[in-house]
Each structure stands twice: as C-alpha cells, then as structure tokens.
Short mmCIF file of C-alpha atoms in Angstrom, two decimals:
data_model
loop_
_atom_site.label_atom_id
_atom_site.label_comp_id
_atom_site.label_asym_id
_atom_site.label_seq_id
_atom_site.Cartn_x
_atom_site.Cartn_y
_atom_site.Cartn_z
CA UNK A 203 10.53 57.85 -50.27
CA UNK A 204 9.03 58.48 -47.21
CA UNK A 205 6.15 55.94 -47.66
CA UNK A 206 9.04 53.43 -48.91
CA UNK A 207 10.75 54.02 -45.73
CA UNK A 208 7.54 53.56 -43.51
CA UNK A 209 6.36 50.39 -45.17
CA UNK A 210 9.85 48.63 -44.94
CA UNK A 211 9.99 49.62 -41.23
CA UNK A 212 6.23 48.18 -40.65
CA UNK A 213 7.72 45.09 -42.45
CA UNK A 214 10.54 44.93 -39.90
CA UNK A 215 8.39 44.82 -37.04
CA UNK A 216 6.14 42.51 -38.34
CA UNK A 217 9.56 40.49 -39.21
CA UNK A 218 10.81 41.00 -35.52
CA UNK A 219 7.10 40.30 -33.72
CA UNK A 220 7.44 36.80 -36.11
CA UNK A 221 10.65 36.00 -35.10
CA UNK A 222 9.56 36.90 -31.64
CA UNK A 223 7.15 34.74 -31.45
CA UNK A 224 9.08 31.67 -32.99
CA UNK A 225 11.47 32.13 -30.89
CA UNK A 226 8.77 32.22 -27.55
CA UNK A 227 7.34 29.06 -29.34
CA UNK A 228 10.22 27.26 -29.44
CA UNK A 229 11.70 28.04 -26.23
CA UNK A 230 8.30 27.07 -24.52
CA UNK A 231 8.25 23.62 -26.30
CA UNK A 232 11.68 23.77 -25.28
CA UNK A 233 11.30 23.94 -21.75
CA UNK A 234 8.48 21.49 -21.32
CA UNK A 235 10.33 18.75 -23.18
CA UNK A 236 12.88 19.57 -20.20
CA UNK A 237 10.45 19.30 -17.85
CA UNK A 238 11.12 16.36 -15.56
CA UNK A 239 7.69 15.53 -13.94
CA UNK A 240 6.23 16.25 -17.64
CA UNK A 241 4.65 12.74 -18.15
CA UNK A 242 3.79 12.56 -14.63
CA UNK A 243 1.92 15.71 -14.85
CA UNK A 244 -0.29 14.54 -18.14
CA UNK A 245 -0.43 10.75 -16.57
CA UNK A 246 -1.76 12.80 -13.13
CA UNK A 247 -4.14 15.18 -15.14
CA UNK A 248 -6.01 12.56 -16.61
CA UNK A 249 -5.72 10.81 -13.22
CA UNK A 250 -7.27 13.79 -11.52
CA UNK A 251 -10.59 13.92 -13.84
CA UNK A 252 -10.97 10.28 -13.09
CA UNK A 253 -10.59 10.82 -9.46
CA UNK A 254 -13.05 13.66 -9.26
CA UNK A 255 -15.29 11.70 -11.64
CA UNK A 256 -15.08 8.95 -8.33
CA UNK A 257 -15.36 10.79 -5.67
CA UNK A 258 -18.33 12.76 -7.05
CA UNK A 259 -16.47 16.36 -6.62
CA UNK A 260 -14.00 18.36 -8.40
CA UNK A 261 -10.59 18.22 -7.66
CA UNK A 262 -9.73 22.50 -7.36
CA UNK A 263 -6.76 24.11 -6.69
CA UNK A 264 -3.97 21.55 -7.16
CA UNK A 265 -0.82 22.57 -8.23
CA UNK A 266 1.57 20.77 -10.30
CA UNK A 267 2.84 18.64 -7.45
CA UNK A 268 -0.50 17.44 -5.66
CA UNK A 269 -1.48 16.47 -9.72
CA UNK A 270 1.45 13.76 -9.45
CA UNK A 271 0.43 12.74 -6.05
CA UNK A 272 -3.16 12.21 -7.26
CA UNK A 273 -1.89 9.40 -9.33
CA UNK A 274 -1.68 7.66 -5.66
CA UNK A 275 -5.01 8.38 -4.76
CA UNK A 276 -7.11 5.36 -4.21
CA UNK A 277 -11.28 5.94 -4.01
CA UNK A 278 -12.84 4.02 -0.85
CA UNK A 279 -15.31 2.58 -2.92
CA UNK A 280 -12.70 1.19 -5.42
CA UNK A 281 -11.73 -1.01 -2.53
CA UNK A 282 -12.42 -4.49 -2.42
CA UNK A 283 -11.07 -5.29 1.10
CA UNK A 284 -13.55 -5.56 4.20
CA UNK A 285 -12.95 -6.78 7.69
CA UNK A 286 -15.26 -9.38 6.71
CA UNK A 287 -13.00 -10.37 4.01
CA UNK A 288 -10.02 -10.99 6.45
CA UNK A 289 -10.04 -13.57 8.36
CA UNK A 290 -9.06 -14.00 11.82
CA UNK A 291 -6.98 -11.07 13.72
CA UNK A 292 -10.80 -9.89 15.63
CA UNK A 293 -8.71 -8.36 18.49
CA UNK A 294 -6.90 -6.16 16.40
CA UNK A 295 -10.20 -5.46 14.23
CA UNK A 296 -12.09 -4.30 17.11
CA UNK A 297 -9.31 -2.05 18.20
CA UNK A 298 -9.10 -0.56 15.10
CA UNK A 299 -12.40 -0.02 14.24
CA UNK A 300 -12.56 1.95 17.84
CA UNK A 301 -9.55 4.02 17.62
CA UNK A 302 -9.08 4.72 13.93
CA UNK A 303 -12.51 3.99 11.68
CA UNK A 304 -15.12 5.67 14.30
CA UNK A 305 -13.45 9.13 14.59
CA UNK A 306 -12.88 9.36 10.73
CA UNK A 307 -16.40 8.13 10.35
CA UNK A 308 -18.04 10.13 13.20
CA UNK A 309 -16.03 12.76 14.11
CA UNK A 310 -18.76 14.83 15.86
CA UNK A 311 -18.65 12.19 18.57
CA UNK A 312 -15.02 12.83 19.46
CA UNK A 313 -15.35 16.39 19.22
CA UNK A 314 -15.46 16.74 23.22
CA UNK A 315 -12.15 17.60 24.76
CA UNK A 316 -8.43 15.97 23.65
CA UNK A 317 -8.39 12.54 25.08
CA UNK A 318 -10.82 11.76 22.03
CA UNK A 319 -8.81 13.44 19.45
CA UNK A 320 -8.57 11.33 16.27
CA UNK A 321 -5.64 8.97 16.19
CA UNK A 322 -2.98 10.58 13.46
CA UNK A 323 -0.21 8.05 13.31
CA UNK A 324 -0.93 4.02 13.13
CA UNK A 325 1.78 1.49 12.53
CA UNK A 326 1.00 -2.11 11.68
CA UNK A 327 4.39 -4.19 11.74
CA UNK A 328 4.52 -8.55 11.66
CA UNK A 329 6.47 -10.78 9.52
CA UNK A 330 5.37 -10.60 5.73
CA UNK A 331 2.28 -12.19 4.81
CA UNK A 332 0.38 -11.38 7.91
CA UNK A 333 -2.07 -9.18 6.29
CA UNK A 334 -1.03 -5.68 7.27
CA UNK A 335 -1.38 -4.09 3.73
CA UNK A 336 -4.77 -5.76 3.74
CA UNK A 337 -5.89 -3.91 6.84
CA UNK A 338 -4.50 -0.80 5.93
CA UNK A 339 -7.32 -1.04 2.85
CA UNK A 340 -9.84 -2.75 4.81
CA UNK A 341 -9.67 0.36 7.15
CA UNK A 342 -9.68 3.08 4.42
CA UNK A 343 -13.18 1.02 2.99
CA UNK A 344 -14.62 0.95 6.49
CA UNK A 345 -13.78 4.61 7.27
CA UNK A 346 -14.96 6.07 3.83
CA UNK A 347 -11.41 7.63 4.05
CA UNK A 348 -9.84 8.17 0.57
CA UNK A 349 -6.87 6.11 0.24
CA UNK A 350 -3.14 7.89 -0.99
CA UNK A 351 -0.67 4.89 -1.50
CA UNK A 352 2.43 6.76 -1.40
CA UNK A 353 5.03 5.64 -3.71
CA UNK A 354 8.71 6.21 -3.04
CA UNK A 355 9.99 6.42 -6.19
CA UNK A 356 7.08 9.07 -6.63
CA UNK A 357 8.88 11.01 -4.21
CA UNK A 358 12.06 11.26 -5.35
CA UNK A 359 13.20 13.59 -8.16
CA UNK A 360 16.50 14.99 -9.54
CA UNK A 361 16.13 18.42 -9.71
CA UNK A 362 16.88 19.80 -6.02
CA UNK A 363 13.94 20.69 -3.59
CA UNK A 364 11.22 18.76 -5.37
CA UNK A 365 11.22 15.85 -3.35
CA UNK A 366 10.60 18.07 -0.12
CA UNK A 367 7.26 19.73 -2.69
CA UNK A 368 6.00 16.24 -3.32
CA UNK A 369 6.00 15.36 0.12
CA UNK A 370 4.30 18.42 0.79
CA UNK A 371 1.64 18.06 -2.12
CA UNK A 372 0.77 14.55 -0.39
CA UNK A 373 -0.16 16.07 3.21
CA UNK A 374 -1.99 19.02 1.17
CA UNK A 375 -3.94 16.94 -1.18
CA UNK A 376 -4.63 14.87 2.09
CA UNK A 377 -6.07 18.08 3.83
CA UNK A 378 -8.22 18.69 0.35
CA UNK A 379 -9.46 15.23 0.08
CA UNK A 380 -10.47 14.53 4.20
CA UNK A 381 -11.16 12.23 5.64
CA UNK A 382 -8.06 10.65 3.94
CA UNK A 383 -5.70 8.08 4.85
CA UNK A 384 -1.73 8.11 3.72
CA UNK A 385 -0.32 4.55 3.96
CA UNK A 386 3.34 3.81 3.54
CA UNK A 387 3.84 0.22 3.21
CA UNK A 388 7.43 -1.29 4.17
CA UNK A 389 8.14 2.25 5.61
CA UNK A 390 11.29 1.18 7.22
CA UNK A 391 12.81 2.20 3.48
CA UNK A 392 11.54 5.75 3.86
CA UNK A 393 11.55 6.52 7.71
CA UNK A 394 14.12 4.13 8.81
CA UNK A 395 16.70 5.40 11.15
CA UNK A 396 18.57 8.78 10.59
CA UNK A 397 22.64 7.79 9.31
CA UNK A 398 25.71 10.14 8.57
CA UNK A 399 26.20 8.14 5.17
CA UNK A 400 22.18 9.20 4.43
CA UNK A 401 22.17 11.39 1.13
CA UNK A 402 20.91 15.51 1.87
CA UNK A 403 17.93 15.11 -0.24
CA UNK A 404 16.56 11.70 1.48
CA UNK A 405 17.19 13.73 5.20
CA UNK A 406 15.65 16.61 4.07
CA UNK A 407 12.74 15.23 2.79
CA UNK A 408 12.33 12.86 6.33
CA UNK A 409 12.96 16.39 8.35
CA UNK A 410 9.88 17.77 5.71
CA UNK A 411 7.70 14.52 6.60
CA UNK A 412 7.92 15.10 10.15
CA UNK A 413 7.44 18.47 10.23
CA UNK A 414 3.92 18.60 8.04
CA UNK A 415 3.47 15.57 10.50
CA UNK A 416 3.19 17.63 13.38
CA UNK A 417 1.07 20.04 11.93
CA UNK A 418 -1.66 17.64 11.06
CA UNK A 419 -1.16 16.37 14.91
CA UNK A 420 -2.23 20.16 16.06
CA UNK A 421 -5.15 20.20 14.27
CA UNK A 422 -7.63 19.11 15.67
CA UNK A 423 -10.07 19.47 12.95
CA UNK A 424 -8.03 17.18 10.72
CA UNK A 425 -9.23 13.84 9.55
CA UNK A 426 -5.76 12.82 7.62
CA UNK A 427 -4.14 10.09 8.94
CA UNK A 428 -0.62 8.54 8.64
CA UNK A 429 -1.05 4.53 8.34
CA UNK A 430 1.92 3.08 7.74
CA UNK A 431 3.50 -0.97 7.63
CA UNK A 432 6.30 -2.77 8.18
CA UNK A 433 8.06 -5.75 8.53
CA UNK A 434 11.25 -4.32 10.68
CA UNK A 435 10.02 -1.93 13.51
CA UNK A 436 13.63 -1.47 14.96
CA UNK A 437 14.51 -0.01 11.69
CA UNK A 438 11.97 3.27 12.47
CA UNK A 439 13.43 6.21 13.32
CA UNK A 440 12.96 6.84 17.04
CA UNK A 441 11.52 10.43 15.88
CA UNK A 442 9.01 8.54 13.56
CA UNK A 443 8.21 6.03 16.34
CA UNK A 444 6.90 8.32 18.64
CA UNK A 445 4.87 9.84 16.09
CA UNK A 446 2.73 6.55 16.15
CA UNK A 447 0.11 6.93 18.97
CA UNK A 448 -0.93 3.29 18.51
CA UNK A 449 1.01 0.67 16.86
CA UNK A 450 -0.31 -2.99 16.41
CA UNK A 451 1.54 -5.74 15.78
CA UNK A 452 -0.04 -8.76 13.36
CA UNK A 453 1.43 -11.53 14.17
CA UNK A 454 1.12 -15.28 12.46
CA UNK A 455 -2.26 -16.74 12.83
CA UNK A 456 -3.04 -19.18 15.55
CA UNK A 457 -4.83 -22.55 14.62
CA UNK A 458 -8.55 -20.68 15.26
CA UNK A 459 -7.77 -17.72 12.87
CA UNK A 460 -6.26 -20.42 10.63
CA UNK A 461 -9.54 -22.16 10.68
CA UNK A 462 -11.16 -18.85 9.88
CA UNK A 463 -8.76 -17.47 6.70
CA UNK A 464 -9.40 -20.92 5.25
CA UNK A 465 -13.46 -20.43 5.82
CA UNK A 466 -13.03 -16.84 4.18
CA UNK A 467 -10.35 -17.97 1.50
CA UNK A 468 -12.71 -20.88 0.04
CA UNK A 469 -15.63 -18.81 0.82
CA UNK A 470 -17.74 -19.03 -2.58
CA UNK A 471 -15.78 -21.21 -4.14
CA UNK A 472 -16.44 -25.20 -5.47
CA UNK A 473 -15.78 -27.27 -2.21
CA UNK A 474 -16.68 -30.34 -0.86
CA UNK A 475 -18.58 -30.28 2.41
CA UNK A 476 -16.70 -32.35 4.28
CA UNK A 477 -13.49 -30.49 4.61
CA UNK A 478 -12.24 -30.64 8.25
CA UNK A 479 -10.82 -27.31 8.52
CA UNK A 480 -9.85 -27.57 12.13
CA UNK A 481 -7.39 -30.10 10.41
CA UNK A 482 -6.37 -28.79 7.63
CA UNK A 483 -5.78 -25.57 10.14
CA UNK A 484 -4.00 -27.54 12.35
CA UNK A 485 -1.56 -28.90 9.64
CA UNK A 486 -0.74 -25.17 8.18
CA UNK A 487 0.72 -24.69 11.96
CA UNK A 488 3.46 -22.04 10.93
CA UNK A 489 1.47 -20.58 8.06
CA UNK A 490 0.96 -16.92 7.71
CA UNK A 491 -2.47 -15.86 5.87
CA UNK A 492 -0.83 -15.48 2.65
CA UNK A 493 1.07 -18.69 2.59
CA UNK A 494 -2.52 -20.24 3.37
CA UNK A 495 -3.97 -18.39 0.12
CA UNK A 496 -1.28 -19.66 -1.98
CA UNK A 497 -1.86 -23.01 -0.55
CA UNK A 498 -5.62 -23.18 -1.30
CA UNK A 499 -4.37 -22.00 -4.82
CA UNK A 500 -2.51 -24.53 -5.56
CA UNK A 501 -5.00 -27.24 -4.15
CA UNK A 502 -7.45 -25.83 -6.78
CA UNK A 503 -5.63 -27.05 -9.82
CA UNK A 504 -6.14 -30.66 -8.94
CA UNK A 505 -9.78 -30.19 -10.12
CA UNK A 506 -8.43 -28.80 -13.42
CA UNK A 507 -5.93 -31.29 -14.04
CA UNK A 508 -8.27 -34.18 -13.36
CA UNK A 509 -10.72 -32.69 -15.79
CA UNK A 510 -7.90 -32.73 -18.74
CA UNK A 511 -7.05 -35.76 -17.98
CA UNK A 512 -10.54 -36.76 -18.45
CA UNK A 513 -10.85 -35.28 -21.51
CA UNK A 514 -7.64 -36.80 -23.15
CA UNK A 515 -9.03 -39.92 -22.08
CA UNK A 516 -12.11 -39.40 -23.95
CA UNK A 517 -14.15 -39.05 -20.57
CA UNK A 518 -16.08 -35.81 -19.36
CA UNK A 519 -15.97 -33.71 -22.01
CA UNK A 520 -18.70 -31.73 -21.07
CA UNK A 521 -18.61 -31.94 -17.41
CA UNK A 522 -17.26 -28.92 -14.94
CA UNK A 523 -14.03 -29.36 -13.02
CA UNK A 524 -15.06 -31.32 -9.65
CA UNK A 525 -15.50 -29.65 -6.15
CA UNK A 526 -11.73 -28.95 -4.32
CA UNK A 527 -11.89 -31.74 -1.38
CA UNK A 528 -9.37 -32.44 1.41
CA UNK A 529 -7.22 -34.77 0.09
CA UNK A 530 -6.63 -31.50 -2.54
CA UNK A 531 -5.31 -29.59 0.48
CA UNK A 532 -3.09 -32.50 1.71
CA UNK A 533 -1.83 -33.52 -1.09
CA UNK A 534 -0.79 -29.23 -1.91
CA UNK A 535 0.57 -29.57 1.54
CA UNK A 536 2.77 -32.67 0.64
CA UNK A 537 3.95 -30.55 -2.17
CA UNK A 538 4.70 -27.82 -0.32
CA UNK A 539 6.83 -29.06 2.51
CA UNK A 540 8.32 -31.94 -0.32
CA UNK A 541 9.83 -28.88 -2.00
CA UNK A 542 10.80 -27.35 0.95
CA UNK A 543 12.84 -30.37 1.77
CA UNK A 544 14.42 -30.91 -1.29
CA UNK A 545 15.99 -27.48 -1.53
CA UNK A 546 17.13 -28.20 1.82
CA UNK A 547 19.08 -31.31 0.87
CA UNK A 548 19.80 -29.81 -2.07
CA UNK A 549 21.58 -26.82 -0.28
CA UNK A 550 22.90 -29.68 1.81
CA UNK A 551 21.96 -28.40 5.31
CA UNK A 552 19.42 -30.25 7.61
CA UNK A 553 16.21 -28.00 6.92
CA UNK A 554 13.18 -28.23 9.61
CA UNK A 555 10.34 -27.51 7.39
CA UNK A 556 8.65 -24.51 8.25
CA UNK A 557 6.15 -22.72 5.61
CA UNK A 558 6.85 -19.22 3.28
CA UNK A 559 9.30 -16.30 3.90
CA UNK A 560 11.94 -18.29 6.51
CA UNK A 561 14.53 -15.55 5.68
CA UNK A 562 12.46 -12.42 6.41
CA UNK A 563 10.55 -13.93 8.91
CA UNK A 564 13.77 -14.32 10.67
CA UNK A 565 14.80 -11.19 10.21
CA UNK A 566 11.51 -9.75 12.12
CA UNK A 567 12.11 -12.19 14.96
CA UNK A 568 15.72 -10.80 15.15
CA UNK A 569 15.03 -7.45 15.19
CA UNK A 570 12.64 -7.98 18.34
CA UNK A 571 15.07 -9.52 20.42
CA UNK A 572 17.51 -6.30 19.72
CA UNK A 573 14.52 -4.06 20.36
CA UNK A 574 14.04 -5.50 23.63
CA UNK A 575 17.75 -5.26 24.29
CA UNK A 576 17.93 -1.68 23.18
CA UNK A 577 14.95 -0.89 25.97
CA UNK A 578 16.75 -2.47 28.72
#
C-alpha cells in the first residue's frame, strides 16, 4: 500500500509540474501575442544585425525600445546624397560644412574651450521642394554621422508611457551610435507649438524630447545632433526654437543656382550640347529645385516617344532614344504652365502662372509675415 500510495503521489507531481508548465507555455505565448511592439521588435532585430553588419560593429546593449528605433537608423555610407550632388545653395553649404560637418568630423579641433562646442540643434526651414531633406542627408554623408530618420508614427504607441521610452531609446541609441545625426523632417507636426486641446501623451513626450535635449547640450563630449526641417517655422514651439543654435533658411533658387541644379540634374545623362541653360534657367524663374527635377523628367520622355513612334512607323528599330535637346525643355515647360492654366480657367479664377506647390508655398510666405509681426 505504501508503495501504491508513493507512486500515485510521484504521478501527481509529475501531473502538476506538466500542467505547470502548459500552463507557463501558454501564458508566455499568450503574452507575446499581446505584445504591441511585437512585430516591431522582430522587424528591428533583424534590422539591428543588418545595421551592425554596416557599420562594421556590433550593436550591444539595446533594449527593446532602441531595437524599434534601429529600424530608423540610416548607415552614412548607404547615402547617396553629396554636396556635390546639390546644386546651387554654396552659401549655405559652406556654412554648414563649418559649423556642423567639421566638429562631427574633427572633433579634436574644437576641443579648446566652449565657443567651439559642437553645434547640437540645426533647423533648415523654406517652402517645399527647396532641398532641405536633401541637405539633411548630404550632411550626415559628409560628416560620417550615422543617420536616425525619426518616424512619428514610430513614436507613438497605445499602451501609456511608451511613447516617452521610444523617445528616449532614440537619444540613447544616438549616444551608442556617435557621431550620429537625428533628423525630423516637417517637425512642425511633432514640436509645433504647446495647446490646451494637445492630448497628455503628445505633451509628455515633447516635455521628454526637450529634456534628453538638454542633456545632450551639456555634454560636451557628445557628437549627437538634432537636425530637423520644416516648411512652417512659426509653427515651432518657442521652447524648441531656442533649442536651435543655428537655423538656415533655403529659400527658392535664384537664376545662377537654377543654372547649376539643371547642370547637376542632367549631369550624366543623354543631352545635346547646345542647351542654353542660362535660358532654360531663366524661364524656370519661380521654380524650386524639385519642380526643376520633375521638369527635366518630363522633357526626357520626348526621346522615348519619338523612338516608338519610329518604330510603329517601321523606322529605327534598332537605334537608341535620341539625346534630350532644348526644344525638350520648352516644349515640358509649355506643358507645364498649359496645365497650370487650364485648371485655372477651369476653377474659373484668373490664375498667374507660377510653378509647383502655390498652396504651401503660400502658406510659408504667410507665416513669415506673422513671424515678423509677432517680433515687433
């Protein structure tokens, strides 16, 4: 009996460590399948072994947060955006390159005392199209400064106090991966002015921002960066403003930087020689750099559309799609402003024709003249 009773209560523990263990199983599986930021943690896992594949080191020590953050993380040499490759805008290049790209590059040399302290906060704001995000690259491949495109949307999260975590993984994965850059584009969304009808969670997180802002400031040590763009300055929070030791605005281009984004935008491609870009430039008055690339776009489909034609015609059928000449560029001018007419008269207004992103563009002009108000 007494053997009876010791094997059937060995067969209840085994029964109960079983069951035990199901049950741990299950509420594990449970519990990750609950797990908001589950995907995001696998999708920034993989991420991170890519990242440290790139950068050459291993990427130690992150915690769950900093792994969704690394899905932002952009490696300098990934970038395929020079100064060279953006035309125009020298003034501000050389400027840059001074203040921001030297002391992330050679930060021995402003070592000496705290006038030469590396910049911590830049803010590039101009209408859209101007080439600000393109800077903001061209600067993190010049710099050798790893590159965190913060996301919104990565920052936000329903469960309470994660958002204020995430934007605390971004500044700490910064400080692990220095010399490193954080660029907010169209930060106006994120940083705009503090409101009484602003949600707890989006205040809290700006009040977190700030405040691992500051600490970055103090160090001097630091090589992380905030870079941030925008199309609507007067929409910064004053706070933030200050924050931004130098802030450069990118204005339209005028007709010699035109003549210059035109060089660098047909740069390598099928041309004729005899383009007269100084006309061309002078035509585009109004343009920003990104309605010029979309113009030159469209001007190269005339060679394409010639050489079908050819071919239906029995012609060519072997030859190469001819060199893009001027009267390509006039004639995608033509288009242009023709279609910016005819929604004009189509809207029934008198439009003066005026090239890409008339709304916004107003907008920024608008908000300057109430900025200047607002200092007087």
């Amino acid at each position: 009996m007494a053997r009876k009773s010791e094997t059937s209560v060995v067969q209840e523990l085994m029964l109960y460590a079983v069951s035990a263990a199901l049950s741990s199983l299950v509420l594990y599986v449970g519990l990750r399948q609950l797990d908001p930021n589950r995907s995001s943690n696998k999708k920034a896992l993989e991420q991170k072994k890519a990242i440290a594949k790139r950068l050459g080191r291993p990427l130690v020590n992150t915690n769950s947060y900093e792994d969704v953050i690394a899905c932002d993380v952009v490696n300098p040499d990934d970038i395929d955006v020079e100064f060279d490759s953006i035309g125009g805008l020298d003034q501000v290049k050389e400027a840059l390159f001074e203040l921001v790209i030297l002391p992330l590059r050679r930060p021995e040399i402003f070592s000496h005392g705290r006038l030469l302290s590396p910049q911590k906060g830049v803010l590039l704001y101009g209408p859209p199209g101007t080439g600000k995000t393109m800077l903001a690259k061209a600067i993190a491949k010049e710099s050798g400064a790893v590159f965190i495109n913060v996301r919104i949307s990565n920052l936000m999260s329903k469960w309470f106090g994660d958002a204020q975590k995430l934007v605390a993984a971004v500044f700490s994965l910064a400080n692990k991966l220095q010399p490193a850059i954080i660029f907010i584009d169209e930060v106006d969304s994120f940083l705009g002015q503090r409101r009484n009808s602003d949600h707890e969670a989006m205040t809290n997180m700006k009040t977190e921002f700030m405040s691992l802002w500051d600490g970055f400031t103090t160090d001097k040590n630091s090589r992380v960066m905030v870079l941030a763009a925008t199309n609507r300055p007067s929409e910064l929070d004053e706070a933030i403003l200050r924050r931004f030791t130098q802030v450069f605005e990118i204005g339209k281009p005028n007709q010699s930087e035109r003549v210059k984004i035109l060089k660098v935008v047909l740069k390598g491609e099928k041309v004729d020689e005899n383009i007269d870009y100084e006309l061309v430039a002078a035509r585009c008055e109004g343009f920003t750099g990104s309605d010029i690339l979309e113009l030159c776009k469209q001007a190269a489909y005339f060679p394409i559309r010639d050489l079908l034609d050819g071919e239906k015609s029995g012609k060519n059928s072997n030859a190469s799609p001819r060199a893009l000449t001027q009267a390509d560029l006039e004639k995608a001018l033509s288009d242009r402003k023709g279609k910016k007419a005819s929604r004009g008269l189509n809207a029934g207004v008198e439009t003066t024709i005026q090239e890409g992103g008339d709304v916004q563009n107003a907008i920024y002009e608008l908000s300057k003249i109430m900025s200047r108000f607002a200092e007087q």
